[in-house]
Amino acid sequence: MQLTDFTTLTFDVYGTLIDWESGMVAGLQPLLERTGRNLSRDQILEAHARHESTQQRYTPHLQYRLLLAVVYKRLAEEWGVAVSHDECLAYGDFVKQWPAFADTAESLAYLKQHYQLVVLSNVDNESFAYSQRKLGVEFDAVYTAEDIGSYKPAQRNFDYMLEKLGERGIDKSKILHTAESMFHDHQPANRNGLANCWIYRRHDKQGFGATMNPGDMPTVDFRFNSMAELAEAHRQSM
């Protein structure tokens, strides 16, 4: 299997292209300063992953920025801090400020010359519009949790993406699903028979950070530690 075998890259965004972990920790600072606890970065992210994943299962219809507001409330309760509704909403809105990884825009600009680029993201459309400005390219299609009514790793999200790409004449065999999260993306990619590329942003860290532990590790067809490594591997393959 070669990178040049594919015509379409389908991307997770948050954790892969956007540095959501740094964004989360920055957005949680007002809450963390009031906890009186010495929480490590990974303890913060793992608690966030637990509440976010639960909320996505129970309220799959909820727009992501509003879902994050509930996560903030649940974290505040867990850490024994009283917060206002406005504070919760402000945290949900902070997703618009999450930064892109330094290598993202340049890598996407290169890959855009060789592939169709498609987004499959657990986000609402308004928040993604702000993130897209940081990514520097126009995607050929954008499929969000708000569009679909559920959150990855739900099968519904992958069914929707594959149906819509199929309508455009893109065969599943020509799709390379490109993502960081084992839980949200690579397990369902395996389940759906999609070739997959792991952008292992956490290669120098322990655990799974802001994503849930997937249990049995999925298989991957390609692994790179950054988007820059993926772009360079494609250059070499040419």
PDB file of C-alpha atoms in Angstrom:
ATOM      1  CA  MET A   1       0.000   0.000   0.000  1.00  0.00           C
ATOM      2  CA  GLN A   2       1.335   3.420  -1.020  1.00  0.00           C
ATOM      3  CA  LEU A   3       0.190   6.956  -0.240  1.00  0.00           C
ATOM      4  CA  THR A   4      -0.235   7.479  -3.965  1.00  0.00           C
ATOM      5  CA  ASP A   5      -2.907   4.742  -4.082  1.00  0.00           C
ATOM      6  CA  PHE A   6      -5.513   7.196  -2.746  1.00  0.00           C
ATOM      7  CA  THR A   7      -7.393  10.135  -4.190  1.00  0.00           C
ATOM      8  CA  THR A   8      -9.078  11.412  -1.024  1.00  0.00           C
ATOM      9  CA  LEU A   9      -7.892  12.167   2.510  1.00  0.00           C
ATOM     10  CA  THR A  10     -10.647  12.308   5.120  1.00  0.00           C
ATOM     11  CA  PHE A  11      -9.544  14.191   8.222  1.00  0.00           C
ATOM     12  CA  ASP A  12     -10.339  14.373  11.824  1.00  0.00           C
ATOM     13  CA  VAL A  13      -9.642  18.007  12.776  1.00  0.00           C
ATOM     14  CA  TYR A  14      -9.369  18.423  16.544  1.00  0.00           C
ATOM     15  CA  GLY A  15      -6.294  16.635  17.811  1.00  0.00           C
ATOM     16  CA  THR A  16      -4.992  16.082  14.274  1.00  0.00           C
ATOM     17  CA  LEU A  17      -4.954  19.524  12.620  1.00  0.00           C
ATOM     18  CA  ILE A  18      -6.008  21.733  15.547  1.00  0.00           C
ATOM     19  CA  ASP A  19      -4.162  21.469  18.884  1.00  0.00           C
ATOM     20  CA  TRP A  20      -7.280  20.894  20.938  1.00  0.00           C
ATOM     21  CA  GLU A  21      -5.412  19.701  24.029  1.00  0.00           C
ATOM     22  CA  SER A  22      -3.553  23.002  24.382  1.00  0.00           C
ATOM     23  CA  GLY A  23      -6.814  24.802  23.619  1.00  0.00           C
ATOM     24  CA  MET A  24      -8.673  22.871  26.297  1.00  0.00           C
ATOM     25  CA  VAL A  25      -6.069  23.502  28.979  1.00  0.00           C
ATOM     26  CA  ALA A  26      -5.954  27.205  28.140  1.00  0.00           C
ATOM     27  CA  GLY A  27      -9.744  27.494  28.193  1.00  0.00           C
ATOM     28  CA  LEU A  28      -9.975  25.685  31.528  1.00  0.00           C
ATOM     29  CA  GLN A  29      -7.531  28.005  33.321  1.00  0.00           C
ATOM     30  CA  PRO A  30     -10.223  30.103  35.058  1.00  0.00           C
ATOM     31  CA  LEU A  31     -11.657  26.884  36.506  1.00  0.00           C
ATOM     32  CA  LEU A  32      -8.319  25.280  37.326  1.00  0.00           C
ATOM     33  CA  GLU A  33      -7.177  28.336  39.277  1.00  0.00           C
ATOM     34  CA  ARG A  34     -10.147  27.842  41.624  1.00  0.00           C
ATOM     35  CA  THR A  35      -9.886  24.101  42.203  1.00  0.00           C
ATOM     36  CA  GLY A  36      -7.127  24.186  44.797  1.00  0.00           C
ATOM     37  CA  ARG A  37      -5.876  20.937  43.252  1.00  0.00           C
ATOM     38  CA  ASN A  38      -2.517  20.124  41.728  1.00  0.00           C
ATOM     39  CA  LEU A  39      -3.815  18.421  38.593  1.00  0.00           C
ATOM     40  CA  SER A  40      -1.397  17.303  35.906  1.00  0.00           C
ATOM     41  CA  ARG A  41      -2.066  18.158  32.263  1.00  0.00           C
ATOM     42  CA  ASP A  42      -2.999  14.549  31.521  1.00  0.00           C
ATOM     43  CA  GLN A  43      -5.323  14.319  34.534  1.00  0.00           C
ATOM     44  CA  ILE A  44      -7.143  17.394  33.202  1.00  0.00           C
ATOM     45  CA  LEU A  45      -7.377  16.005  29.685  1.00  0.00           C
ATOM     46  CA  GLU A  46      -8.469  12.541  30.804  1.00  0.00           C
ATOM     47  CA  ALA A  47     -11.270  13.998  32.945  1.00  0.00           C
ATOM     48  CA  HIS A  48     -12.340  16.121  29.997  1.00  0.00           C
ATOM     49  CA  ALA A  49     -12.341  13.078  27.691  1.00  0.00           C
ATOM     50  CA  ARG A  50     -14.514  11.120  30.113  1.00  0.00           C
ATOM     51  CA  HIS A  51     -17.171  13.823  30.449  1.00  0.00           C
ATOM     52  CA  GLU A  52     -17.100  14.747  26.759  1.00  0.00           C
ATOM     53  CA  SER A  53     -17.507  11.154  25.596  1.00  0.00           C
ATOM     54  CA  THR A  54     -20.407  10.571  27.992  1.00  0.00           C
ATOM     55  CA  GLN A  55     -22.152  13.762  26.921  1.00  0.00           C
ATOM     56  CA  GLN A  56     -21.732  12.934  23.244  1.00  0.00           C
ATOM     57  CA  ARG A  57     -23.476   9.598  23.801  1.00  0.00           C
ATOM     58  CA  TYR A  58     -26.368  11.052  25.810  1.00  0.00           C
ATOM     59  CA  THR A  59     -26.953  14.253  23.804  1.00  0.00           C
ATOM     60  CA  PRO A  60     -25.767  13.486  20.252  1.00  0.00           C
ATOM     61  CA  HIS A  61     -27.960  16.280  18.876  1.00  0.00           C
ATOM     62  CA  LEU A  62     -26.264  19.000  20.933  1.00  0.00           C
ATOM     63  CA  GLN A  63     -24.001  21.435  19.081  1.00  0.00           C
ATOM     64  CA  TYR A  64     -20.387  20.954  20.096  1.00  0.00           C
ATOM     65  CA  ARG A  65     -19.856  24.389  21.649  1.00  0.00           C
ATOM     66  CA  LEU A  66     -22.963  23.815  23.802  1.00  0.00           C
ATOM     67  CA  LEU A  67     -21.829  20.304  24.637  1.00  0.00           C
ATOM     68  CA  LEU A  68     -18.505  21.733  25.834  1.00  0.00           C
ATOM     69  CA  ALA A  69     -20.458  24.046  28.129  1.00  0.00           C
ATOM     70  CA  VAL A  70     -21.956  20.962  29.793  1.00  0.00           C
ATOM     71  CA  VAL A  71     -18.491  19.392  30.045  1.00  0.00           C
ATOM     72  CA  TYR A  72     -17.263  22.522  31.837  1.00  0.00           C
ATOM     73  CA  LYS A  73     -20.153  22.238  34.297  1.00  0.00           C
ATOM     74  CA  ARG A  74     -19.434  18.557  34.940  1.00  0.00           C
ATOM     75  CA  LEU A  75     -15.707  19.268  35.496  1.00  0.00           C
ATOM     76  CA  ALA A  76     -16.556  22.089  37.909  1.00  0.00           C
ATOM     77  CA  GLU A  77     -18.823  19.749  39.874  1.00  0.00           C
ATOM     78  CA  GLU A  78     -16.160  17.033  39.963  1.00  0.00           C
ATOM     79  CA  TRP A  79     -13.542  19.497  41.186  1.00  0.00           C
ATOM     80  CA  GLY A  80     -15.843  21.188  43.713  1.00  0.00           C
ATOM     81  CA  VAL A  81     -16.113  24.626  42.095  1.00  0.00           C
ATOM     82  CA  ALA A  82     -19.296  26.659  41.588  1.00  0.00           C
ATOM     83  CA  VAL A  83     -19.582  28.163  38.086  1.00  0.00           C
ATOM     84  CA  SER A  84     -22.169  30.276  36.307  1.00  0.00           C
ATOM     85  CA  HIS A  85     -23.974  29.387  33.104  1.00  0.00           C
ATOM     86  CA  ASP A  86     -22.174  32.226  31.352  1.00  0.00           C
ATOM     87  CA  GLU A  87     -18.805  30.755  32.361  1.00  0.00           C
ATOM     88  CA  CYS A  88     -19.836  27.412  30.899  1.00  0.00           C
ATOM     89  CA  LEU A  89     -20.926  29.037  27.649  1.00  0.00           C
ATOM     90  CA  ALA A  90     -17.661  30.993  27.475  1.00  0.00           C
ATOM     91  CA  TYR A  91     -15.719  27.742  27.631  1.00  0.00           C
ATOM     92  CA  GLY A  92     -17.787  26.282  24.805  1.00  0.00           C
ATOM     93  CA  ASP A  93     -17.135  29.366  22.728  1.00  0.00           C
ATOM     94  CA  PHE A  94     -13.390  29.116  23.381  1.00  0.00           C
ATOM     95  CA  VAL A  95     -13.100  26.331  20.775  1.00  0.00           C
ATOM     96  CA  LYS A  96     -12.935  29.149  18.229  1.00  0.00           C
ATOM     97  CA  GLN A  97      -9.574  30.125  19.716  1.00  0.00           C
ATOM     98  CA  TRP A  98      -7.972  26.682  19.740  1.00  0.00           C
ATOM     99  CA  PRO A  99      -4.725  26.935  17.739  1.00  0.00           C
ATOM    100  CA  ALA A 100      -3.646  24.938  14.715  1.00  0.00           C
ATOM    101  CA  PHE A 101      -0.513  22.839  15.010  1.00  0.00           C
ATOM    102  CA  ALA A 102       2.449  24.694  13.532  1.00  0.00           C
ATOM    103  CA  ASP A 103       2.830  22.285  10.602  1.00  0.00           C
ATOM    104  CA  THR A 104      -0.846  22.009   9.662  1.00  0.00           C
ATOM    105  CA  ALA A 105      -1.437  24.800   7.139  1.00  0.00           C
ATOM    106  CA  GLU A 106       1.716  24.189   5.092  1.00  0.00           C
ATOM    107  CA  SER A 107       1.123  20.435   5.007  1.00  0.00           C
ATOM    108  CA  LEU A 108      -2.508  20.801   3.935  1.00  0.00           C
ATOM    109  CA  ALA A 109      -1.516  23.266   1.205  1.00  0.00           C
ATOM    110  CA  TYR A 110       0.874  20.666  -0.199  1.00  0.00           C
ATOM    111  CA  LEU A 111      -1.573  17.756   0.099  1.00  0.00           C
ATOM    112  CA  LYS A 112      -4.328  19.800  -1.563  1.00  0.00           C
ATOM    113  CA  GLN A 113      -2.285  19.625  -4.778  1.00  0.00           C
ATOM    114  CA  HIS A 114      -2.573  15.825  -4.817  1.00  0.00           C
ATOM    115  CA  TYR A 115      -5.787  14.834  -3.012  1.00  0.00           C
ATOM    116  CA  GLN A 116      -9.341  15.827  -2.355  1.00  0.00           C
ATOM    117  CA  LEU A 117      -9.439  16.925   1.298  1.00  0.00           C
ATOM    118  CA  VAL A 118     -12.524  16.098   3.361  1.00  0.00           C
ATOM    119  CA  VAL A 119     -13.402  16.838   6.996  1.00  0.00           C
ATOM    120  CA  LEU A 120     -15.287  14.435   9.283  1.00  0.00           C
ATOM    121  CA  SER A 121     -15.336  16.222  12.624  1.00  0.00           C
ATOM    122  CA  ASN A 122     -17.076  16.213  15.997  1.00  0.00           C
ATOM    123  CA  VAL A 123     -17.780  19.927  15.825  1.00  0.00           C
ATOM    124  CA  ASP A 124     -20.521  22.427  15.096  1.00  0.00           C
ATOM    125  CA  ASN A 125     -20.447  24.449  11.906  1.00  0.00           C
ATOM    126  CA  GLU A 126     -19.957  27.856  13.497  1.00  0.00           C
ATOM    127  CA  SER A 127     -16.945  26.739  15.527  1.00  0.00           C
ATOM    128  CA  PHE A 128     -15.408  24.993  12.535  1.00  0.00           C
ATOM    129  CA  ALA A 129     -15.694  28.167  10.467  1.00  0.00           C
ATOM    130  CA  TYR A 130     -13.259  29.814  12.899  1.00  0.00           C
ATOM    131  CA  SER A 131     -10.920  26.811  12.870  1.00  0.00           C
ATOM    132  CA  GLN A 132     -10.900  26.642   9.083  1.00  0.00           C
ATOM    133  CA  ARG A 133      -9.347  30.096   8.903  1.00  0.00           C
ATOM    134  CA  LYS A 134      -6.337  28.679  10.756  1.00  0.00           C
ATOM    135  CA  LEU A 135      -6.077  25.660   8.420  1.00  0.00           C
ATOM    136  CA  GLY A 136      -5.446  27.697   5.294  1.00  0.00           C
ATOM    137  CA  VAL A 137      -7.248  25.561   2.689  1.00  0.00           C
ATOM    138  CA  GLU A 138     -10.726  25.114   1.300  1.00  0.00           C
ATOM    139  CA  PHE A 139     -11.858  21.552   1.909  1.00  0.00           C
ATOM    140  CA  ASP A 140     -13.688  19.659  -0.809  1.00  0.00           C
ATOM    141  CA  ALA A 141     -16.354  18.599   1.697  1.00  0.00           C
ATOM    142  CA  VAL A 142     -17.017  19.211   5.393  1.00  0.00           C
ATOM    143  CA  TYR A 143     -19.164  16.799   7.411  1.00  0.00           C
ATOM    144  CA  THR A 144     -19.737  17.828  11.027  1.00  0.00           C
ATOM    145  CA  ALA A 145     -21.474  16.296  14.014  1.00  0.00           C
ATOM    146  CA  GLU A 146     -24.039  19.086  13.679  1.00  0.00           C
ATOM    147  CA  ASP A 147     -24.775  18.016  10.087  1.00  0.00           C
ATOM    148  CA  ILE A 148     -25.104  14.357  11.023  1.00  0.00           C
ATOM    149  CA  GLY A 149     -26.771  14.477  14.442  1.00  0.00           C
ATOM    150  CA  SER A 150     -24.246  12.264  16.221  1.00  0.00           C
ATOM    151  CA  TYR A 151     -20.621  12.156  17.294  1.00  0.00           C
ATOM    152  CA  LYS A 152     -17.810   9.852  16.291  1.00  0.00           C
ATOM    153  CA  PRO A 153     -17.154   7.012  16.929  1.00  0.00           C
ATOM    154  CA  ALA A 154     -20.840   6.429  16.130  1.00  0.00           C
ATOM    155  CA  GLN A 155     -21.349   4.353  12.999  1.00  0.00           C
ATOM    156  CA  ARG A 156     -23.837   6.943  11.747  1.00  0.00           C
ATOM    157  CA  ASN A 157     -21.026   9.452  11.131  1.00  0.00           C
ATOM    158  CA  PHE A 158     -19.033   7.096   8.944  1.00  0.00           C
ATOM    159  CA  ASP A 159     -22.153   5.904   7.103  1.00  0.00           C
ATOM    160  CA  TYR A 160     -22.982   9.522   6.302  1.00  0.00           C
ATOM    161  CA  MET A 161     -19.487  10.334   5.069  1.00  0.00           C
ATOM    162  CA  LEU A 162     -19.213   7.219   2.913  1.00  0.00           C
ATOM    163  CA  GLU A 163     -22.673   7.752   1.430  1.00  0.00           C
ATOM    164  CA  LYS A 164     -21.947  11.387   0.551  1.00  0.00           C
ATOM    165  CA  LEU A 165     -18.532  10.594  -0.930  1.00  0.00           C
ATOM    166  CA  GLY A 166     -20.054   7.682  -2.841  1.00  0.00           C
ATOM    167  CA  GLU A 167     -22.564  10.086  -4.385  1.00  0.00           C
ATOM    168  CA  ARG A 168     -19.564  12.027  -5.678  1.00  0.00           C
ATOM    169  CA  GLY A 169     -18.082   8.916  -7.261  1.00  0.00           C
ATOM    170  CA  ILE A 170     -15.386   8.381  -4.623  1.00  0.00           C
ATOM    171  CA  ASP A 171     -14.932   4.685  -3.921  1.00  0.00           C
ATOM    172  CA  LYS A 172     -14.094   3.603  -0.374  1.00  0.00           C
ATOM    173  CA  SER A 173     -10.886   1.987  -1.634  1.00  0.00           C
ATOM    174  CA  LYS A 174      -9.587   5.436  -2.630  1.00  0.00           C
ATOM    175  CA  ILE A 175     -10.110   7.003   0.808  1.00  0.00           C
ATOM    176  CA  LEU A 176      -7.356   7.295   3.434  1.00  0.00           C
ATOM    177  CA  HIS A 177      -8.826   8.249   6.811  1.00  0.00           C
ATOM    178  CA  THR A 178      -6.275  10.459   8.565  1.00  0.00           C
ATOM    179  CA  ALA A 179      -6.562  11.114  12.294  1.00  0.00           C
ATOM    180  CA  GLU A 180      -4.961  11.111  15.725  1.00  0.00           C
ATOM    181  CA  SER A 181      -7.670   9.478  17.842  1.00  0.00           C
ATOM    182  CA  MET A 182      -7.718   5.715  18.129  1.00  0.00           C
ATOM    183  CA  PHE A 183     -11.103   5.897  19.863  1.00  0.00           C
ATOM    184  CA  HIS A 184     -12.957   8.328  17.599  1.00  0.00           C
ATOM    185  CA  ASP A 185     -11.419   7.457  14.241  1.00  0.00           C
ATOM    186  CA  HIS A 186      -9.186   4.434  13.871  1.00  0.00           C
ATOM    187  CA  GLN A 187     -11.483   1.894  15.509  1.00  0.00           C
ATOM    188  CA  PRO A 188     -14.392   2.878  13.236  1.00  0.00           C
ATOM    189  CA  ALA A 189     -12.019   3.071  10.248  1.00  0.00           C
ATOM    190  CA  ASN A 190     -11.100  -0.572  10.914  1.00  0.00           C
ATOM    191  CA  ARG A 191     -14.763  -1.457  11.343  1.00  0.00           C
ATOM    192  CA  ASN A 192     -15.632   0.128   7.999  1.00  0.00           C
ATOM    193  CA  GLY A 193     -12.733  -1.318   6.029  1.00  0.00           C
ATOM    194  CA  LEU A 194     -11.119   2.093   5.483  1.00  0.00           C
ATOM    195  CA  ALA A 195      -7.394   2.463   4.991  1.00  0.00           C
ATOM    196  CA  ASN A 196      -6.106   4.689   7.771  1.00  0.00           C
ATOM    197  CA  CYS A 197      -3.222   6.974   8.614  1.00  0.00           C
ATOM    198  CA  TRP A 198      -2.344   7.694  12.249  1.00  0.00           C
ATOM    199  CA  ILE A 199      -1.024  11.188  12.928  1.00  0.00           C
ATOM    200  CA  TYR A 200       0.451  10.353  16.317  1.00  0.00           C
ATOM    201  CA  ARG A 201       0.619  13.809  17.850  1.00  0.00           C
ATOM    202  CA  ARG A 202       1.040  12.314  21.344  1.00  0.00           C
ATOM    203  CA  HIS A 203       4.004  10.140  20.356  1.00  0.00           C
ATOM    204  CA  ASP A 204       6.153  11.687  23.106  1.00  0.00           C
ATOM    205  CA  LYS A 205       3.491  11.369  25.831  1.00  0.00           C
ATOM    206  CA  GLN A 206       1.867   8.582  27.805  1.00  0.00           C
ATOM    207  CA  GLY A 207      -1.798   7.661  27.571  1.00  0.00           C
ATOM    208  CA  PHE A 208      -4.539   9.000  25.324  1.00  0.00           C
ATOM    209  CA  GLY A 209      -4.954  12.552  26.599  1.00  0.00           C
ATOM    210  CA  ALA A 210      -8.234  14.137  25.523  1.00  0.00           C
ATOM    211  CA  THR A 211      -9.534  10.942  23.893  1.00  0.00           C
ATOM    212  CA  MET A 212     -10.824   7.822  25.550  1.00  0.00           C
ATOM    213  CA  ASN A 213      -8.751   4.665  25.807  1.00  0.00           C
ATOM    214  CA  PRO A 214      -9.931   2.512  22.865  1.00  0.00           C
ATOM    215  CA  GLY A 215      -9.224  -0.769  24.639  1.00  0.00           C
ATOM    216  CA  ASP A 216      -7.929  -3.093  21.944  1.00  0.00           C
ATOM    217  CA  MET A 217      -5.673  -1.003  19.740  1.00  0.00           C
ATOM    218  CA  PRO A 218      -6.823  -0.646  16.128  1.00  0.00           C
ATOM    219  CA  THR A 219      -4.521  -1.474  13.250  1.00  0.00           C
ATOM    220  CA  VAL A 220      -3.097   1.335  11.121  1.00  0.00           C
ATOM    221  CA  ASP A 221      -1.786   1.333   7.557  1.00  0.00           C
ATOM    222  CA  PHE A 222       0.445   4.398   7.933  1.00  0.00           C
ATOM    223  CA  ARG A 223       1.852   6.169  10.980  1.00  0.00           C
ATOM    224  CA  PHE A 224       3.463   9.596  11.141  1.00  0.00           C
ATOM    225  CA  ASN A 225       4.156  11.801  14.155  1.00  0.00           C
ATOM    226  CA  SER A 226       3.021  14.983  12.403  1.00  0.00           C
ATOM    227  CA  MET A 227       1.313  16.296   9.302  1.00  0.00           C
ATOM    228  CA  ALA A 228       4.707  17.481   8.094  1.00  0.00           C
ATOM    229  CA  GLU A 229       5.942  13.868   8.133  1.00  0.00           C
ATOM    230  CA  LEU A 230       2.916  12.775   6.097  1.00  0.00           C
ATOM    231  CA  ALA A 231       3.535  15.499   3.496  1.00  0.00           C
ATOM    232  CA  GLU A 232       7.227  14.623   3.291  1.00  0.00           C
ATOM    233  CA  ALA A 233       6.455  10.910   2.887  1.00  0.00           C
ATOM    234  CA  HIS A 234       4.169  11.788  -0.011  1.00  0.00           C
ATOM    235  CA  ARG A 235       6.934  13.870  -1.617  1.00  0.00           C
ATOM    236  CA  GLN A 236       9.281  10.918  -1.316  1.00  0.00           C
ATOM    237  CA  SER A 237       6.694   8.554  -2.823  1.00  0.00           C
ATOM    238  CA  MET A 238       6.430  10.799  -5.876  1.00  0.00           C
TER     239      MET A 238
END
